Short mmCIF file of C-alpha atoms in Angstrom, two decimals:
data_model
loop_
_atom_site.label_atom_id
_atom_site.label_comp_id
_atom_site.label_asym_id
_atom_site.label_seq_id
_atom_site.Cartn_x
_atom_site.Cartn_y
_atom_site.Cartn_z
CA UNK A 394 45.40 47.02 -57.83
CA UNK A 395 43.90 43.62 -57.07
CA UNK A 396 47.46 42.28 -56.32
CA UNK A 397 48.21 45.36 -53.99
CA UNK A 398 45.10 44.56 -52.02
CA UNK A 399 45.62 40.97 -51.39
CA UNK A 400 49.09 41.91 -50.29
CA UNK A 401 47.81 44.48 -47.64
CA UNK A 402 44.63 41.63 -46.89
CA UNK A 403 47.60 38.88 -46.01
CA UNK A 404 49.85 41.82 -44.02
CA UNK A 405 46.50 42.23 -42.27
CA UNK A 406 45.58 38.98 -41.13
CA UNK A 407 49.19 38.22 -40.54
CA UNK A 408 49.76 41.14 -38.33
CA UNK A 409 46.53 40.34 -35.90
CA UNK A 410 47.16 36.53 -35.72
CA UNK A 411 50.92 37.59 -34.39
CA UNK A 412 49.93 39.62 -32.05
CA UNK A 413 47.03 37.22 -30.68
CA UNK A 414 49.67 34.65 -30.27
CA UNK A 415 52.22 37.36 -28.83
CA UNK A 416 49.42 38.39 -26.22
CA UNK A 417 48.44 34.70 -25.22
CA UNK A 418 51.84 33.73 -24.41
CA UNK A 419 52.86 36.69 -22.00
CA UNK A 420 49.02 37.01 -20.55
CA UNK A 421 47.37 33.34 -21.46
CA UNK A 422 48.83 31.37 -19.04
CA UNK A 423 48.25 33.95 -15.96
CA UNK A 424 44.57 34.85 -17.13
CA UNK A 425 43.84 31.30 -17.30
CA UNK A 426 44.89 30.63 -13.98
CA UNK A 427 42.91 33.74 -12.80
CA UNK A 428 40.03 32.42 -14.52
CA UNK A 429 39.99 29.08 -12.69
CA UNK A 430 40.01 30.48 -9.58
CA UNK A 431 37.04 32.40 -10.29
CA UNK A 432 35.30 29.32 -11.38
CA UNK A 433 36.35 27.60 -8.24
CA UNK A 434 35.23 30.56 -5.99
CA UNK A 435 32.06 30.46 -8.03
CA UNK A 436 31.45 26.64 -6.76
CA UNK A 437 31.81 25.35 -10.09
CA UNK A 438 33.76 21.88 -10.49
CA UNK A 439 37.32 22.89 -12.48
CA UNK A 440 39.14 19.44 -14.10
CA UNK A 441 43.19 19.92 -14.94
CA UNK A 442 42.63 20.48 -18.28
CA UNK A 443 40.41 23.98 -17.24
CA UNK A 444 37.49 22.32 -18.37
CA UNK A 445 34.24 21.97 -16.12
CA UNK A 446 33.00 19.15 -14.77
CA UNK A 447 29.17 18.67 -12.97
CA UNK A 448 28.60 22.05 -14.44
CA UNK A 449 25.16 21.68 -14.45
CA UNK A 450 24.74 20.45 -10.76
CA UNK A 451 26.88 23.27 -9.88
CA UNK A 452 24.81 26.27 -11.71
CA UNK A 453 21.67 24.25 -10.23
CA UNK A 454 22.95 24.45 -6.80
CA UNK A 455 23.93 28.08 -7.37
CA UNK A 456 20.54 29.20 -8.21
CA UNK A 457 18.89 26.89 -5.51
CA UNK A 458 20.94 28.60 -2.92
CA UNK A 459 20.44 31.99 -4.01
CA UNK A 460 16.47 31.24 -4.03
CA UNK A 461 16.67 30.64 -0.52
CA UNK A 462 18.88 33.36 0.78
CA UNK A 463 15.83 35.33 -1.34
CA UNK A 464 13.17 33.54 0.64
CA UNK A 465 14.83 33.91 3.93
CA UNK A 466 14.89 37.81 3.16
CA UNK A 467 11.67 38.09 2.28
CA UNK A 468 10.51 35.98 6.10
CA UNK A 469 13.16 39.00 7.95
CA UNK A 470 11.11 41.61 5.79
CA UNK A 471 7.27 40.57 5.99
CA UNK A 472 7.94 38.59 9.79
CA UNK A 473 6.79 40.75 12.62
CA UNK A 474 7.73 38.37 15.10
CA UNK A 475 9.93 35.58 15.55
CA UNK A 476 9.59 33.24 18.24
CA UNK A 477 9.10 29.27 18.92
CA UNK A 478 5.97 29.53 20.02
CA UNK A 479 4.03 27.38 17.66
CA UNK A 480 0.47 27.13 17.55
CA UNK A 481 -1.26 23.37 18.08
CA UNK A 482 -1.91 23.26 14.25
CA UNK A 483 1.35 23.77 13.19
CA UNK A 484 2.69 21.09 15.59
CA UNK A 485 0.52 18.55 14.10
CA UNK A 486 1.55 19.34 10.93
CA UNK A 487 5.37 18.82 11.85
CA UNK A 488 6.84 15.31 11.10
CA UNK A 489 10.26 14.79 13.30
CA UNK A 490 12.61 12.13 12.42
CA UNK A 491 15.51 11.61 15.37
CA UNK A 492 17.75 9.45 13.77
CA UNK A 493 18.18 11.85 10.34
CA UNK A 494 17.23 15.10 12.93
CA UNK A 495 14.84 15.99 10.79
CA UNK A 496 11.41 17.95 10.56
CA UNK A 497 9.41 18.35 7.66
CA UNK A 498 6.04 20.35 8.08
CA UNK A 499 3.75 18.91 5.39
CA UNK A 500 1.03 21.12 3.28
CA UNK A 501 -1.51 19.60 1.43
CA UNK A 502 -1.51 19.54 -2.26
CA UNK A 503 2.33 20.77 -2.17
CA UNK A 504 4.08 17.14 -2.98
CA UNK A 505 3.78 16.10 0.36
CA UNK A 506 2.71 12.64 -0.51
CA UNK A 507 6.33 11.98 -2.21
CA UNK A 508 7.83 13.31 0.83
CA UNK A 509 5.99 11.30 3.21
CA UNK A 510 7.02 8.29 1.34
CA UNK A 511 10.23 9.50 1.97
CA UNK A 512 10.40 9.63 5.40
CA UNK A 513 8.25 6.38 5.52
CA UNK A 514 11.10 4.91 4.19
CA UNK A 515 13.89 6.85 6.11
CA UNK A 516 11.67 5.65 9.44
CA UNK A 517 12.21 2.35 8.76
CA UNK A 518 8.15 1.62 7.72
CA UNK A 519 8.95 0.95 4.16
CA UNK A 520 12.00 0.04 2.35
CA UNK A 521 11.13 1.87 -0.91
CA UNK A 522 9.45 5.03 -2.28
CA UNK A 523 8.31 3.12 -5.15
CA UNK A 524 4.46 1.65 -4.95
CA UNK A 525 3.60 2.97 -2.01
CA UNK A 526 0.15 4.10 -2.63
CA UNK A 527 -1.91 7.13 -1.34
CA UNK A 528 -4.03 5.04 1.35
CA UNK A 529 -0.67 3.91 2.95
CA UNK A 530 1.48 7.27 3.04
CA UNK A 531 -2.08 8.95 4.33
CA UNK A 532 -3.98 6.64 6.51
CA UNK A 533 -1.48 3.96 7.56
CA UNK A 534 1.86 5.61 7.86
CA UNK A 535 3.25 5.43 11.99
CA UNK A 536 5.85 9.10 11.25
CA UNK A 537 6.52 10.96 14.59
CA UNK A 538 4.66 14.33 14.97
CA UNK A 539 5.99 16.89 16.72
CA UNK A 540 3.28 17.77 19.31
CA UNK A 541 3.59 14.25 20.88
CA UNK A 542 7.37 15.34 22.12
CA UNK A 543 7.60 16.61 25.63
CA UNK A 544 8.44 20.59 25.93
CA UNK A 545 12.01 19.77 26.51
CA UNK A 546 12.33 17.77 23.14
CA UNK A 547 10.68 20.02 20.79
CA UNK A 548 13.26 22.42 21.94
CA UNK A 549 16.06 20.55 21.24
CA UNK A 550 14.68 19.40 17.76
CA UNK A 551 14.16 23.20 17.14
CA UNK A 552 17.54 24.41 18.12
CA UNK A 553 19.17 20.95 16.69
CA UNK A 554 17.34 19.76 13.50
CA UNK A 555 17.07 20.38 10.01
CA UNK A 556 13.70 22.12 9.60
CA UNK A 557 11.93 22.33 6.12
CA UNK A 558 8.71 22.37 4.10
CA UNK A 559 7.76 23.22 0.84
CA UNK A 560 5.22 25.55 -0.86
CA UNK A 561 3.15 26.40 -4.46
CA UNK A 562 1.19 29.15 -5.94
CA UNK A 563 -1.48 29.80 -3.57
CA UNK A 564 -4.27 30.31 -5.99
CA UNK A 565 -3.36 26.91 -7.79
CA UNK A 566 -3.17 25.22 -4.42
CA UNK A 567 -6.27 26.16 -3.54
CA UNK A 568 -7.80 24.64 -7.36
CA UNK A 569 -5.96 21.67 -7.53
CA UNK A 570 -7.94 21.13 -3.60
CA UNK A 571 -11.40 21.31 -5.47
CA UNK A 572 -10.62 19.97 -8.94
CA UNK A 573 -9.15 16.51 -5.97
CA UNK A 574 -11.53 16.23 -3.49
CA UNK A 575 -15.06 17.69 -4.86
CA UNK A 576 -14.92 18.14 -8.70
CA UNK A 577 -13.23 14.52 -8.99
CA UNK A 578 -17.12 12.28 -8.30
CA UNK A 579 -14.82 9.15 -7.44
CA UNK A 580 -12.11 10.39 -5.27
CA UNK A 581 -15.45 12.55 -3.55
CA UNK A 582 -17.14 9.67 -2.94
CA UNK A 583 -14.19 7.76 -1.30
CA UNK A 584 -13.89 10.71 1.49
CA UNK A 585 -16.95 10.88 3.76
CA UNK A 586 -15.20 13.55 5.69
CA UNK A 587 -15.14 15.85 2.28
CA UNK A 588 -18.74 15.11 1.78
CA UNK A 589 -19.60 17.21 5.31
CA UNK A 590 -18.31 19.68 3.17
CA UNK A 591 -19.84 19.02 0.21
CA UNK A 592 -22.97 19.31 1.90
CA UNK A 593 -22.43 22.07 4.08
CA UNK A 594 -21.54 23.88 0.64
CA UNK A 595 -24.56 23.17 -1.61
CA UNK A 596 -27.13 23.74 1.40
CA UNK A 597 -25.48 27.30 1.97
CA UNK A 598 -24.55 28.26 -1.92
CA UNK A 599 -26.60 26.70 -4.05
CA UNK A 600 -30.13 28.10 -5.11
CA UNK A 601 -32.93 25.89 -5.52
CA UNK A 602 -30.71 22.25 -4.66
CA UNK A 603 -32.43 18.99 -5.40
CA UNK A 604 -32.73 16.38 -2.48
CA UNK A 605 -30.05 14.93 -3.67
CA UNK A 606 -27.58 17.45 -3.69
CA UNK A 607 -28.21 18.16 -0.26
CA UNK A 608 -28.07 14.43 0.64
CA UNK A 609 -24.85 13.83 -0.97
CA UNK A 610 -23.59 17.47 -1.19
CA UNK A 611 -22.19 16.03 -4.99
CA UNK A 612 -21.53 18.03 -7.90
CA UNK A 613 -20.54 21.46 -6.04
CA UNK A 614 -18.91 23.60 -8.55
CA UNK A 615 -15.69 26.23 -8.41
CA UNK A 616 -18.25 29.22 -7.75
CA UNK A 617 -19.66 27.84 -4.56
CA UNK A 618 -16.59 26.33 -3.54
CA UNK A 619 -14.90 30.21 -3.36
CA UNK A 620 -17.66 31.21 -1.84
CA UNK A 621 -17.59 28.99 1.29
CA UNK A 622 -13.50 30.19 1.37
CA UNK A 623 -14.10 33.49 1.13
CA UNK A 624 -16.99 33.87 3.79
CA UNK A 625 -14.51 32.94 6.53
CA UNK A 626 -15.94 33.81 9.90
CA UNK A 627 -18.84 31.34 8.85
CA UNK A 628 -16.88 28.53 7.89
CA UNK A 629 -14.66 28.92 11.00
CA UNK A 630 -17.70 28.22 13.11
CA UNK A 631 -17.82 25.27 10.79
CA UNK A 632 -14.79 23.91 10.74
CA UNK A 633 -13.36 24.63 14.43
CA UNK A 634 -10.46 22.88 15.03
CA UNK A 635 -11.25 20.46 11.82
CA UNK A 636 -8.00 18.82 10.49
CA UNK A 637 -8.73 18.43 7.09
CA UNK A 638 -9.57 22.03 6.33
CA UNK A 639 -5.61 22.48 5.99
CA UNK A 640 -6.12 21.65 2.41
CA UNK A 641 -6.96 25.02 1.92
CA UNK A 642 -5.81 26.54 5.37
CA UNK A 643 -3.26 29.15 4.55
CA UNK A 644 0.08 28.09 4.04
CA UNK A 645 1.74 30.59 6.73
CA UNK A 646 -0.60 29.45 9.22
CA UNK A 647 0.40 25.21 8.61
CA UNK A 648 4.10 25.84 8.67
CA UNK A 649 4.29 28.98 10.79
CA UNK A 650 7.80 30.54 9.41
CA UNK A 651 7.17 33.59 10.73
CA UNK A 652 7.54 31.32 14.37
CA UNK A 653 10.02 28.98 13.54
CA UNK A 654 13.10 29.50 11.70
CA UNK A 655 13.44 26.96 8.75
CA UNK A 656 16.74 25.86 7.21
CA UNK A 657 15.00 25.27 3.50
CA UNK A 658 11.38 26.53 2.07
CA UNK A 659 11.19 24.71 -1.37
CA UNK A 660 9.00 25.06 -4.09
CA UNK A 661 6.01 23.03 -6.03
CA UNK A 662 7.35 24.52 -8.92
CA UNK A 663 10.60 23.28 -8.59
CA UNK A 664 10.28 20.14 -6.63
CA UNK A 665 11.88 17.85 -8.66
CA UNK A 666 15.21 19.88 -8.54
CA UNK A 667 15.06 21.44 -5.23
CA UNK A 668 14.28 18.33 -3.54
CA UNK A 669 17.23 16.13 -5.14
CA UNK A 670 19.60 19.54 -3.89
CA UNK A 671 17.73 19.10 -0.39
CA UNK A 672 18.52 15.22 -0.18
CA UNK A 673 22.05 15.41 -1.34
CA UNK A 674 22.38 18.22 1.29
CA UNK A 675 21.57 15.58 3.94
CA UNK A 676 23.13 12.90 2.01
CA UNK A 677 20.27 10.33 1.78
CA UNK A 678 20.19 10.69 -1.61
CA UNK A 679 21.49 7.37 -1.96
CA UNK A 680 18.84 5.78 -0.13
CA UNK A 681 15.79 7.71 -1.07
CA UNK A 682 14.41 9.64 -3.98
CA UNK A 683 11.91 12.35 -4.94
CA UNK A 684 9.33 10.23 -7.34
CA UNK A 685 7.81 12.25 -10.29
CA UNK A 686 3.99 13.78 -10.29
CA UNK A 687 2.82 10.75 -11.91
CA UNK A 688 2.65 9.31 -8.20
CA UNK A 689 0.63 11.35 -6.71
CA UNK A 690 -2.78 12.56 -7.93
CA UNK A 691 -2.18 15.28 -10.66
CA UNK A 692 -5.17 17.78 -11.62
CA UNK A 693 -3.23 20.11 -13.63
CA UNK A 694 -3.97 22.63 -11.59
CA UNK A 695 -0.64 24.40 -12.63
CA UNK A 696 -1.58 24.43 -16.47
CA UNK A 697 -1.56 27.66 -17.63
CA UNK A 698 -4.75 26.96 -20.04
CA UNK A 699 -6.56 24.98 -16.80
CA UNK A 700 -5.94 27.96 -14.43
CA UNK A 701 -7.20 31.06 -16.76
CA UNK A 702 -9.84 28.94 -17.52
CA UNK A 703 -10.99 28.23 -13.78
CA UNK A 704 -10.43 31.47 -12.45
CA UNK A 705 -12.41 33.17 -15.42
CA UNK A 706 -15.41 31.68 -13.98
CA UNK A 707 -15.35 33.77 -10.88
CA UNK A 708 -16.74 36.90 -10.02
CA UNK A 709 -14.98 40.15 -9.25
CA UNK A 710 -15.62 39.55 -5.64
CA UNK A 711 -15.31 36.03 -5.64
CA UNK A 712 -11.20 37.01 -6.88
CA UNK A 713 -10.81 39.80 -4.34
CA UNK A 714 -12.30 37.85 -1.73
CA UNK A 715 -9.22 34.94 -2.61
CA UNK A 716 -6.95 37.61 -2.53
CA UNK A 717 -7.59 38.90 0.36
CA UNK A 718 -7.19 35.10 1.91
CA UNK A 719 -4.00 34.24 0.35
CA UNK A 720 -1.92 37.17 0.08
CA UNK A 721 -0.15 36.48 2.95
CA UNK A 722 1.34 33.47 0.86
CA UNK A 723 1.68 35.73 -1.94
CA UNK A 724 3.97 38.22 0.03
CA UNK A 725 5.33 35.93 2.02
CA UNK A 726 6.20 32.96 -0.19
CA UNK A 727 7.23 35.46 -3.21
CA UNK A 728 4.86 34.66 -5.58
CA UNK A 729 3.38 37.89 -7.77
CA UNK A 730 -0.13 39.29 -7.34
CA UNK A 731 -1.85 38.08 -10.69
CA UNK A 732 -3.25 40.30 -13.18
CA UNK A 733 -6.44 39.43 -13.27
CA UNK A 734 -6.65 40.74 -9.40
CA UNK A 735 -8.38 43.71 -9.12
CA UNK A 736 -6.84 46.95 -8.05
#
C-alpha cells in the first residue's frame, strides 16, 4: 500500500508540473507580453527583462496624481462660483515668479518657509535652500507678489502659469499657530506684533489678570486663545485688514480656490513626497529641494498624543465654535470631521 501511494503521489506531481510547463509555453509568452503593456499603460517603468524599474517613483506618482484629480473634484463639488476675481488678501498672499511662470500662494504654518526658500533661490536672492534662516525667508526676502502686477499681467499669469499652494489639518494648523507664536515665551517675545494680541487676549479672556499680564499679554493659554477665534465679529473689529492674522485666517479665504483654478493643492501631511513630485513636474528638481521639518520651527502639532491632549482641554463650545470656523477647510480640503466634534 505504501508503494502504491508513492506511485500515484509521483504520477501526481508529474502530471501538474507537465501541464504547467505545457500551459506556459502556448500562453506564457503572449500573457507576458499582455502583462507589460498593462504595466506600461499603468505608468510603471518596464526593463527588457519584464522586470520594473523606478517602481516606487512610479506607484508614488500614481497615488499623487490620483489625490489631486480627488481634490480637484471635491473644489467642482463644494465651489459655488468660479471666477478670477480675487480678493486683496489673497493677492498678497500670491508669490509670482516670471522666469519659472510660477505662483505659489503661501499659508502660514503649512511648510511655507521651505518653499519660500525655494523660490528665494529660484529668484536669484539665494543660491541655496540650505541655511537660510527664518528672519531671511520672512523679513528680508525681495519675491514678487501678485497684487503689485498691473490688471493686464495678473491675467496672463492666471491663464499662463503654474498655480499652487499647499494645505494641513485645519485644527492642527490652527495649534501649531499658538503652541509658535504665544505658548513658545521666546519666539513671543521676539514678535511685538503677536504681543498686540497677546494683550488684546488676556485683557478680554482672562479673569482677574495681574498687571503684568496685561502689560505683556504673556502666558495666554489654549482656552483663551479659542476663545478670541471663535468670537469672530469681535476680533474682526480687531484685526481689520491686519496681515498677520492669516496665521489662523481660514485657509479658503488665503488661497481662494474656489476663485482661482490651481494646477496642484498639496498637502502638510505629505510634503516631503508631494513636493519632490511637484518639482520634478517643473523640472527644477535639480536645482532646488524641499528641506526636511527640522528647518523650520516644529511644535508637533501633528502628534497624535500632542493633539488629543490639547484639544481635551477645551470646552464643548469652545470645539463647536472651531468647527464651525474651519469646516470650510474640512469640506473643502478633504480632511474628516473629528470625533470628538459634537453632533
Amino acid at each position: 500500500m505504501r508503494t502504491c501511494r508513492v506511485t500515484i503521489n509521483f504520477r501526481v506531481i508529474f502530471s501538474l508540473t507537465a501541464g504547467l510547463l505545457l500551459y506556459w509555453l502556448i500562453y506564457g509568452k503572449s500573457s507576458y507580453i499582455h502583462h507589460k503593456h498593462k504595466l506600461l499603460e499603468m505608468g510603471f517603468e518596464v526593463g527588457p527583462n519584464g522586470k520594473l524599474t523606478k517602481r516606487m517613483d512610479s506607484v508614488r506618482n500614481m497615488m499623487i496624481e490620483s489625490g489631486q484629480l480627488k481634490r480637484r473634484r471635491l473644489f467642482h463639488q463644494h465651489c459655488s462660483r468660479r471666477h478670477n476675481n480675487l480678493s486683496h488678501y489673497t493677492k498678497r498672499h500670491l508669490y509670482v515668479l516670471d522666469e519659472y511662470k510660477l505662483m505659489y500662494c503661501f499659508i502660514p504654518k503649512v511648510g511655507c518657509s521651505n518653499w519660500k526658500r525655494i523660490l528665494m533661490v529660484l529668484y536669484g536672492e539665494r543660491t541655496s535652500v540650505e541655511g537660510l534662516t527664518s528672519e531671511e525667508v520672512h523679513a528680508q526676502s525681495k519675491l514678487p507678489f501678485f497684487h503689485k502686477y498691473t490688471n493686464q499681467q495678473q491675467e496672463h499669469a492666471i491663464s499662463n502659469y503654474t498655480k499652487f499652494f499647499f494645505v494641513r489639518h485645519p485644527f492642527k494648523r490652527v495649534l501649531s499657530v499658538y503652541k509658535n507664536k504665544f505658548e513658545n515665551l521666546q519666539n513671543y517675545q521676539a514678535k511685538p506684533l503677536f504681543q498686540n494680541y497677546g494683550k488684546k487676549i488676556i485683557k478680554r479672556w482672562r479673569k482677574n489678570p495681574t498687571q503684568h499680564d496685561l502689560e505683556t499679554g504673556e502666558g495666554v493659554t489654549w482656552p483663551e486663545f479659542v476663545n478670541y477665534l471663535i468670537h469672530v465679529r469681535e476680533r474682526e473689529h480687531f484685526e481689520k485688514d491686519d496681515y498677520w492674522s492669516d496665521h489662523w485666517r481660514e485657509m479658503h479665504k488665503l488661497c481662494s480656490p474656489c476663485d482661482l483654478q490651481y494646477d496642484f493643492v498639496g498637502k502638510l501631511e505629505e510634503i516631503t513626497t508631494e513636493s519632490k513630485y511637484l518639482l520634478d513636474r517643473l523640472n527644477i528638481s535639480g536645482k532646488v529641494k524641499y528641506l526636511s521639518s527640522e528647518s523650520s520651527r516644529p511644535t508637533n502639532s501633528s502628534d497624535e498624543a500632542t493633539y488629543k491632549r490639547y484639544f481635551s482641554m477645551l470646552s464643548k463650545e469652545h470645539i463647536l465654535g472651531l468647527w464651525k470656523l474651519y469646516k470650510t477647510d474640512f469640506i473643502l480640503f478633504g480632511y474628516d470631521k473629528p470625533d470628538f466634534v459634537p453632533k
